[in-house]
mmCIF file of N, CA and C in Angstrom:
data_model
loop_
_atom_site.group_PDB
_atom_site.id
_atom_site.type_symbol
_atom_site.label_atom_id
_atom_site.label_comp_id
_atom_site.label_asym_id
_atom_site.label_seq_id
_atom_site.Cartn_x
_atom_site.Cartn_y
_atom_site.Cartn_z
ATOM 1 N N MET J 16 184.958 -33.939 -41.490
ATOM 2 C CA MET J 16 184.624 -32.715 -42.096
ATOM 3 C C MET J 16 183.219 -32.181 -41.588
ATOM 4 N N THR J 17 183.201 -31.010 -41.174
ATOM 5 C CA THR J 17 181.936 -30.402 -40.721
ATOM 6 C C THR J 17 181.441 -29.360 -41.574
ATOM 7 N N GLY J 18 180.236 -29.594 -42.117
ATOM 8 C CA GLY J 18 179.598 -28.689 -42.894
ATOM 9 C C GLY J 18 178.652 -27.837 -42.103
ATOM 10 N N ARG J 19 178.031 -26.873 -42.798
ATOM 11 C CA ARG J 19 177.121 -26.061 -42.099
ATOM 12 C C ARG J 19 175.830 -26.838 -41.946
ATOM 13 N N LEU J 20 175.060 -26.562 -40.875
ATOM 14 C CA LEU J 20 173.749 -27.244 -40.654
ATOM 15 C C LEU J 20 172.635 -26.219 -40.724
ATOM 16 N N THR J 21 171.618 -26.460 -41.501
ATOM 17 C CA THR J 21 170.570 -25.640 -41.592
ATOM 18 C C THR J 21 169.234 -26.413 -41.408
ATOM 19 N N LEU J 22 168.216 -25.780 -40.927
ATOM 20 C CA LEU J 22 166.918 -26.467 -40.773
ATOM 21 C C LEU J 22 165.928 -25.720 -41.796
ATOM 22 N N SER J 23 165.220 -26.516 -42.523
ATOM 23 C CA SER J 23 164.149 -25.964 -43.310
ATOM 24 C C SER J 23 163.172 -25.382 -42.418
ATOM 25 N N PRO J 24 162.304 -24.421 -42.860
ATOM 26 C CA PRO J 24 161.233 -23.836 -42.093
ATOM 27 C C PRO J 24 160.321 -24.984 -41.572
ATOM 28 N N ARG J 25 160.038 -25.984 -42.365
ATOM 29 C CA ARG J 25 159.209 -27.066 -41.910
ATOM 30 C C ARG J 25 159.869 -27.905 -40.824
ATOM 31 N N ALA J 26 161.095 -28.112 -40.919
ATOM 32 C CA ALA J 26 161.855 -28.860 -39.898
ATOM 33 C C ALA J 26 161.805 -28.136 -38.519
ATOM 34 N N GLN J 27 161.993 -26.810 -38.607
ATOM 35 C CA GLN J 27 161.876 -25.982 -37.352
ATOM 36 C C GLN J 27 160.498 -26.092 -36.777
ATOM 37 N N LEU J 28 159.451 -26.094 -37.656
ATOM 38 C CA LEU J 28 158.066 -26.243 -37.187
ATOM 39 C C LEU J 28 157.926 -27.680 -36.559
ATOM 40 N N ASP J 29 158.535 -28.719 -37.141
ATOM 41 C CA ASP J 29 158.448 -30.064 -36.575
ATOM 42 C C ASP J 29 159.027 -30.093 -35.184
ATOM 43 N N ILE J 30 160.220 -29.512 -34.996
ATOM 44 C CA ILE J 30 160.731 -29.379 -33.657
ATOM 45 C C ILE J 30 159.902 -28.671 -32.677
ATOM 46 N N ASP J 31 159.252 -27.614 -33.108
ATOM 47 C CA ASP J 31 158.241 -26.915 -32.225
ATOM 48 C C ASP J 31 157.119 -27.773 -31.819
ATOM 49 N N GLU J 32 156.589 -28.547 -32.840
ATOM 50 C CA GLU J 32 155.467 -29.437 -32.554
ATOM 51 C C GLU J 32 155.832 -30.598 -31.655
ATOM 52 N N ILE J 33 157.003 -31.118 -31.894
ATOM 53 C CA ILE J 33 157.501 -32.245 -30.999
ATOM 54 C C ILE J 33 157.739 -31.787 -29.598
ATOM 55 N N TRP J 34 158.243 -30.571 -29.358
ATOM 56 C CA TRP J 34 158.405 -30.083 -28.101
ATOM 57 C C TRP J 34 157.077 -29.857 -27.428
ATOM 58 N N ASP J 35 156.025 -29.228 -28.111
ATOM 59 C CA ASP J 35 154.757 -28.987 -27.636
ATOM 60 C C ASP J 35 154.068 -30.282 -27.150
ATOM 61 N N TYR J 36 154.106 -31.254 -28.110
ATOM 62 C CA TYR J 36 153.487 -32.514 -27.744
ATOM 63 C C TYR J 36 154.137 -33.236 -26.554
ATOM 64 N N SER J 37 155.434 -33.226 -26.583
ATOM 65 C CA SER J 37 156.163 -33.848 -25.431
ATOM 66 C C SER J 37 155.907 -33.138 -24.048
ATOM 67 N N ALA J 38 155.875 -31.834 -24.083
ATOM 68 C CA ALA J 38 155.661 -31.005 -22.849
ATOM 69 C C ALA J 38 154.225 -31.351 -22.343
ATOM 70 N N ASP J 39 153.255 -31.441 -23.323
ATOM 71 C CA ASP J 39 151.946 -31.749 -22.878
ATOM 72 C C ASP J 39 151.724 -33.062 -22.375
ATOM 73 N N ARG J 40 152.509 -34.032 -23.015
ATOM 74 C CA ARG J 40 152.274 -35.409 -22.592
ATOM 75 C C ARG J 40 153.113 -35.870 -21.454
ATOM 76 N N TRP J 41 154.386 -35.444 -21.410
ATOM 77 C CA TRP J 41 155.324 -35.942 -20.393
ATOM 78 C C TRP J 41 156.096 -34.818 -19.574
ATOM 79 N N GLY J 42 155.757 -33.648 -19.859
ATOM 80 C CA GLY J 42 156.280 -32.554 -19.095
ATOM 81 C C GLY J 42 157.440 -31.747 -19.736
ATOM 82 N N ILE J 43 157.838 -30.624 -19.223
ATOM 83 C CA ILE J 43 158.758 -29.666 -19.908
ATOM 84 C C ILE J 43 160.184 -30.285 -19.855
ATOM 85 N N ASP J 44 160.496 -30.931 -18.732
ATOM 86 C CA ASP J 44 161.876 -31.397 -18.681
ATOM 87 C C ASP J 44 162.092 -32.532 -19.708
ATOM 88 N N GLN J 45 161.070 -33.343 -19.847
ATOM 89 C CA GLN J 45 161.260 -34.447 -20.895
ATOM 90 C C GLN J 45 161.211 -33.918 -22.288
ATOM 91 N N ALA J 46 160.506 -32.781 -22.550
ATOM 92 C CA ALA J 46 160.481 -32.112 -23.910
ATOM 93 C C ALA J 46 161.837 -31.515 -24.130
ATOM 94 N N GLU J 47 162.366 -30.882 -23.130
ATOM 95 C CA GLU J 47 163.733 -30.274 -23.270
ATOM 96 C C GLU J 47 164.788 -31.416 -23.614
ATOM 97 N N THR J 48 164.757 -32.459 -22.836
ATOM 98 C CA THR J 48 165.647 -33.562 -23.088
ATOM 99 C C THR J 48 165.561 -34.138 -24.461
ATOM 100 N N TYR J 49 164.309 -34.311 -24.928
ATOM 101 C CA TYR J 49 164.135 -35.033 -26.193
ATOM 102 C C TYR J 49 164.587 -34.030 -27.384
ATOM 103 N N VAL J 50 164.213 -32.766 -27.240
ATOM 104 C CA VAL J 50 164.667 -31.858 -28.255
ATOM 105 C C VAL J 50 166.125 -31.652 -28.274
ATOM 106 N N ARG J 51 166.768 -31.692 -27.041
ATOM 107 C CA ARG J 51 168.233 -31.573 -27.058
ATOM 108 C C ARG J 51 168.923 -32.802 -27.721
ATOM 109 N N ARG J 52 168.258 -33.956 -27.535
ATOM 110 C CA ARG J 52 168.780 -35.225 -28.243
ATOM 111 C C ARG J 52 168.642 -35.036 -29.697
ATOM 112 N N LEU J 53 167.538 -34.490 -30.142
ATOM 113 C CA LEU J 53 167.415 -34.275 -31.601
ATOM 114 C C LEU J 53 168.567 -33.383 -32.163
ATOM 115 N N GLY J 54 168.849 -32.319 -31.441
ATOM 116 C CA GLY J 54 169.958 -31.408 -31.737
ATOM 117 C C GLY J 54 171.222 -32.091 -31.749
ATOM 118 N N GLN J 55 171.549 -33.000 -30.816
ATOM 119 C CA GLN J 55 172.770 -33.769 -30.801
ATOM 120 C C GLN J 55 172.884 -34.584 -32.037
ATOM 121 N N HIS J 56 171.823 -35.228 -32.482
ATOM 122 C CA HIS J 56 171.876 -36.103 -33.668
ATOM 123 C C HIS J 56 172.068 -35.203 -34.940
ATOM 124 N N MET J 57 171.462 -34.090 -34.905
ATOM 125 C CA MET J 57 171.624 -33.160 -36.060
ATOM 126 C C MET J 57 173.176 -32.736 -36.130
ATOM 127 N N ALA J 58 173.759 -32.450 -35.018
ATOM 128 C CA ALA J 58 175.164 -32.016 -35.078
ATOM 129 C C ALA J 58 176.079 -33.176 -35.414
ATOM 130 N N LEU J 59 175.634 -34.381 -35.100
ATOM 131 C CA LEU J 59 176.427 -35.578 -35.524
ATOM 132 C C LEU J 59 176.376 -35.736 -37.062
ATOM 133 N N ILE J 60 175.126 -35.550 -37.618
ATOM 134 C CA ILE J 60 174.997 -35.587 -39.076
ATOM 135 C C ILE J 60 175.821 -34.569 -39.751
ATOM 136 N N ALA J 61 175.799 -33.292 -39.199
ATOM 137 C CA ALA J 61 176.549 -32.184 -39.800
ATOM 138 C C ALA J 61 178.057 -32.587 -39.862
ATOM 139 N N CYS J 62 178.529 -33.266 -38.885
ATOM 140 C CA CYS J 62 179.924 -33.711 -38.894
ATOM 141 C C CYS J 62 180.261 -34.874 -39.738
ATOM 142 N N GLN J 63 179.233 -35.775 -39.891
ATOM 143 C CA GLN J 63 179.468 -37.019 -40.657
ATOM 144 C C GLN J 63 178.122 -37.248 -41.525
ATOM 145 N N PRO J 64 177.965 -36.491 -42.572
ATOM 146 C CA PRO J 64 176.766 -36.607 -43.392
ATOM 147 C C PRO J 64 176.512 -37.959 -43.844
ATOM 148 N N ASP J 65 177.517 -38.815 -44.093
ATOM 149 C CA ASP J 65 177.307 -40.159 -44.553
ATOM 150 C C ASP J 65 176.730 -41.116 -43.602
ATOM 151 N N LEU J 66 176.519 -40.763 -42.403
ATOM 152 C CA LEU J 66 175.990 -41.579 -41.315
ATOM 153 C C LEU J 66 174.508 -42.054 -41.676
ATOM 154 N N GLY J 67 173.809 -41.228 -42.343
ATOM 155 C CA GLY J 67 172.439 -41.515 -42.678
ATOM 156 C C GLY J 67 172.367 -42.540 -43.797
ATOM 157 N N THR J 68 171.271 -43.080 -43.963
ATOM 158 C CA THR J 68 170.893 -44.029 -45.095
ATOM 159 C C THR J 68 170.191 -43.293 -46.189
ATOM 160 N N PRO J 69 170.786 -43.391 -47.379
ATOM 161 C CA PRO J 69 170.223 -42.792 -48.524
ATOM 162 C C PRO J 69 168.743 -43.429 -48.734
ATOM 163 N N CYS J 70 167.806 -42.585 -49.119
ATOM 164 C CA CYS J 70 166.446 -43.127 -49.285
ATOM 165 C C CYS J 70 165.863 -42.550 -50.598
ATOM 166 N N PRO J 71 166.430 -42.984 -51.718
ATOM 167 C CA PRO J 71 166.000 -42.500 -53.052
ATOM 168 C C PRO J 71 164.511 -42.993 -53.374
ATOM 169 N N GLU J 72 164.035 -43.985 -52.627
ATOM 170 C CA GLU J 72 162.639 -44.396 -52.893
ATOM 171 C C GLU J 72 161.672 -43.449 -52.280
ATOM 172 N N ILE J 73 162.148 -42.533 -51.412
ATOM 173 C CA ILE J 73 161.233 -41.519 -50.863
ATOM 174 C C ILE J 73 161.442 -40.270 -51.719
ATOM 175 N N ARG J 74 162.740 -39.835 -51.810
ATOM 176 C CA ARG J 74 163.004 -38.560 -52.611
ATOM 177 C C ARG J 74 164.455 -38.625 -52.962
ATOM 178 N N ALA J 75 164.842 -38.346 -54.235
ATOM 179 C CA ALA J 75 166.172 -38.271 -54.623
ATOM 180 C C ALA J 75 166.994 -37.283 -53.901
ATOM 181 N N GLY J 76 168.184 -37.788 -53.473
ATOM 182 C CA GLY J 76 169.129 -36.962 -52.633
ATOM 183 C C GLY J 76 168.879 -36.919 -51.158
ATOM 184 N N TYR J 77 167.829 -37.492 -50.670
ATOM 185 C CA TYR J 77 167.457 -37.523 -49.289
ATOM 186 C C TYR J 77 168.146 -38.640 -48.522
ATOM 187 N N HIS J 78 168.480 -38.343 -47.271
ATOM 188 C CA HIS J 78 169.047 -39.390 -46.381
ATOM 189 C C HIS J 78 168.102 -39.394 -45.180
ATOM 190 N N ARG J 79 168.183 -40.490 -44.381
ATOM 191 C CA ARG J 79 167.325 -40.631 -43.130
ATOM 192 C C ARG J 79 168.259 -41.098 -42.053
ATOM 193 N N PHE J 80 167.998 -40.570 -40.858
ATOM 194 C CA PHE J 80 168.745 -40.989 -39.733
ATOM 195 C C PHE J 80 167.811 -41.054 -38.485
ATOM 196 N N PRO J 81 167.759 -42.145 -37.755
ATOM 197 C CA PRO J 81 166.822 -42.273 -36.618
ATOM 198 C C PRO J 81 167.324 -41.538 -35.431
ATOM 199 N N CYS J 82 166.366 -41.117 -34.648
ATOM 200 C CA CYS J 82 166.576 -40.524 -33.350
ATOM 201 C C CYS J 82 165.310 -40.876 -32.447
ATOM 202 N N GLN J 83 165.514 -41.942 -31.779
ATOM 203 C CA GLN J 83 164.468 -42.477 -30.911
ATOM 204 C C GLN J 83 163.132 -42.771 -31.755
ATOM 205 N N ALA J 84 162.055 -42.016 -31.441
ATOM 206 C CA ALA J 84 160.815 -42.319 -32.181
ATOM 207 C C ALA J 84 160.696 -41.518 -33.456
ATOM 208 N N HIS J 85 161.704 -40.721 -33.803
ATOM 209 C CA HIS J 85 161.587 -39.839 -34.994
ATOM 210 C C HIS J 85 162.744 -40.173 -35.977
ATOM 211 N N ILE J 86 162.520 -39.745 -37.157
ATOM 212 C CA ILE J 86 163.529 -39.953 -38.214
ATOM 213 C C ILE J 86 163.886 -38.546 -38.741
ATOM 214 N N LEU J 87 165.124 -38.230 -38.791
ATOM 215 C CA LEU J 87 165.623 -36.979 -39.386
ATOM 216 C C LEU J 87 165.776 -37.175 -40.841
ATOM 217 N N PHE J 88 165.189 -36.393 -41.708
ATOM 218 C CA PHE J 88 165.226 -36.484 -43.192
ATOM 219 C C PHE J 88 166.228 -35.294 -43.565
ATOM 220 N N TYR J 89 167.243 -35.493 -44.321
ATOM 221 C CA TYR J 89 168.115 -34.478 -44.697
ATOM 222 C C TYR J 89 168.783 -34.693 -45.991
ATOM 223 N N ARG J 90 169.255 -33.587 -46.531
ATOM 224 C CA ARG J 90 170.063 -33.721 -47.778
ATOM 225 C C ARG J 90 171.381 -32.971 -47.620
ATOM 226 N N VAL J 91 172.269 -33.253 -48.443
ATOM 227 C CA VAL J 91 173.584 -32.734 -48.387
ATOM 228 C C VAL J 91 173.811 -31.937 -49.689
ATOM 229 N N VAL J 92 174.068 -30.656 -49.558
ATOM 230 C CA VAL J 92 174.287 -29.737 -50.753
ATOM 231 C C VAL J 92 175.646 -29.030 -50.493
ATOM 232 N N GLU J 93 176.542 -29.334 -51.385
ATOM 233 C CA GLU J 93 177.909 -28.736 -51.397
ATOM 234 C C GLU J 93 178.552 -28.903 -49.999
ATOM 235 N N GLY J 94 178.416 -30.035 -49.397
ATOM 236 C CA GLY J 94 178.992 -30.209 -48.102
ATOM 237 C C GLY J 94 178.216 -29.789 -46.870
ATOM 238 N N ASP J 95 177.177 -29.053 -47.089
ATOM 239 C CA ASP J 95 176.288 -28.488 -46.087
ATOM 240 C C ASP J 95 175.114 -29.481 -45.829
ATOM 241 N N VAL J 96 174.640 -29.546 -44.628
ATOM 242 C CA VAL J 96 173.521 -30.446 -44.323
ATOM 243 C C VAL J 96 172.302 -29.577 -44.073
ATOM 244 N N GLU J 97 171.150 -29.939 -44.794
ATOM 245 C CA GLU J 97 169.887 -29.309 -44.559
ATOM 246 C C GLU J 97 168.973 -30.341 -44.058
ATOM 247 N N ILE J 98 168.473 -30.097 -42.686
ATOM 248 C CA ILE J 98 167.410 -30.935 -42.233
ATOM 249 C C ILE J 98 166.090 -30.490 -42.876
ATOM 250 N N VAL J 99 165.477 -31.477 -43.552
ATOM 251 C CA VAL J 99 164.289 -31.162 -44.322
ATOM 252 C C VAL J 99 163.055 -31.287 -43.523
ATOM 253 N N ARG J 100 163.002 -32.468 -42.836
ATOM 254 C CA ARG J 100 161.798 -32.771 -41.927
ATOM 255 C C ARG J 100 162.293 -33.670 -40.816
ATOM 256 N N ILE J 101 161.552 -33.680 -39.761
ATOM 257 C CA ILE J 101 161.686 -34.591 -38.603
ATOM 258 C C ILE J 101 160.386 -35.211 -38.347
ATOM 259 N N LEU J 102 160.262 -36.437 -38.784
ATOM 260 C CA LEU J 102 158.978 -37.146 -38.721
ATOM 261 C C LEU J 102 158.933 -38.277 -37.774
ATOM 262 N N HIS J 103 157.792 -38.549 -37.202
ATOM 263 C CA HIS J 103 157.598 -39.713 -36.316
ATOM 264 C C HIS J 103 157.827 -40.989 -37.217
ATOM 265 N N SER J 104 158.402 -42.003 -36.642
ATOM 266 C CA SER J 104 158.642 -43.221 -37.367
ATOM 267 C C SER J 104 157.353 -43.902 -37.898
ATOM 268 N N ARG J 105 156.193 -43.614 -37.414
ATOM 269 C CA ARG J 105 154.956 -44.248 -37.830
ATOM 270 C C ARG J 105 154.307 -43.466 -38.860
ATOM 271 N N MET J 106 154.878 -42.234 -39.261
ATOM 272 C CA MET J 106 154.269 -41.388 -40.203
ATOM 273 C C MET J 106 154.464 -41.933 -41.633
ATOM 274 N N ASP J 107 153.586 -41.529 -42.564
ATOM 275 C CA ASP J 107 153.733 -41.828 -43.944
ATOM 276 C C ASP J 107 154.757 -40.836 -44.559
ATOM 277 N N PHE J 108 156.004 -41.281 -44.673
ATOM 278 C CA PHE J 108 157.095 -40.408 -45.063
ATOM 279 C C PHE J 108 156.769 -39.722 -46.483
ATOM 280 N N VAL J 109 156.469 -40.580 -47.393
ATOM 281 C CA VAL J 109 156.244 -40.026 -48.774
ATOM 282 C C VAL J 109 155.222 -38.887 -48.837
ATOM 283 N N ARG J 110 154.156 -39.064 -48.009
ATOM 284 C CA ARG J 110 153.101 -38.082 -47.997
ATOM 285 C C ARG J 110 153.634 -36.789 -47.363
ATOM 286 N N HIS J 111 154.546 -36.814 -46.397
ATOM 287 C CA HIS J 111 154.868 -35.689 -45.642
ATOM 288 C C HIS J 111 156.157 -35.049 -46.218
ATOM 289 N N LEU J 112 156.806 -35.731 -47.190
ATOM 290 C CA LEU J 112 158.030 -35.081 -47.762
ATOM 291 C C LEU J 112 157.625 -34.615 -49.105
#
């Protein structure tokens, strides 16, 4: 079952910041590749929302799904997936969610 996929404004800003950092550090091609991979993972979650791990210790109703060095945090509302944040795996999740 495929639900609708949306990004919170903060998740969109996360993507922009990841792209900027990657482009500065490793070049535009790598930034494009990495952000495209994030998009592929988001599409996979939209098709199979139960792939992620529930993380009630962080926030009720949230799930997490890894994508290389980042974690996609999302919630499912009436079958639709909202990507809430995309955080580096070393970040303090509770503080940023």
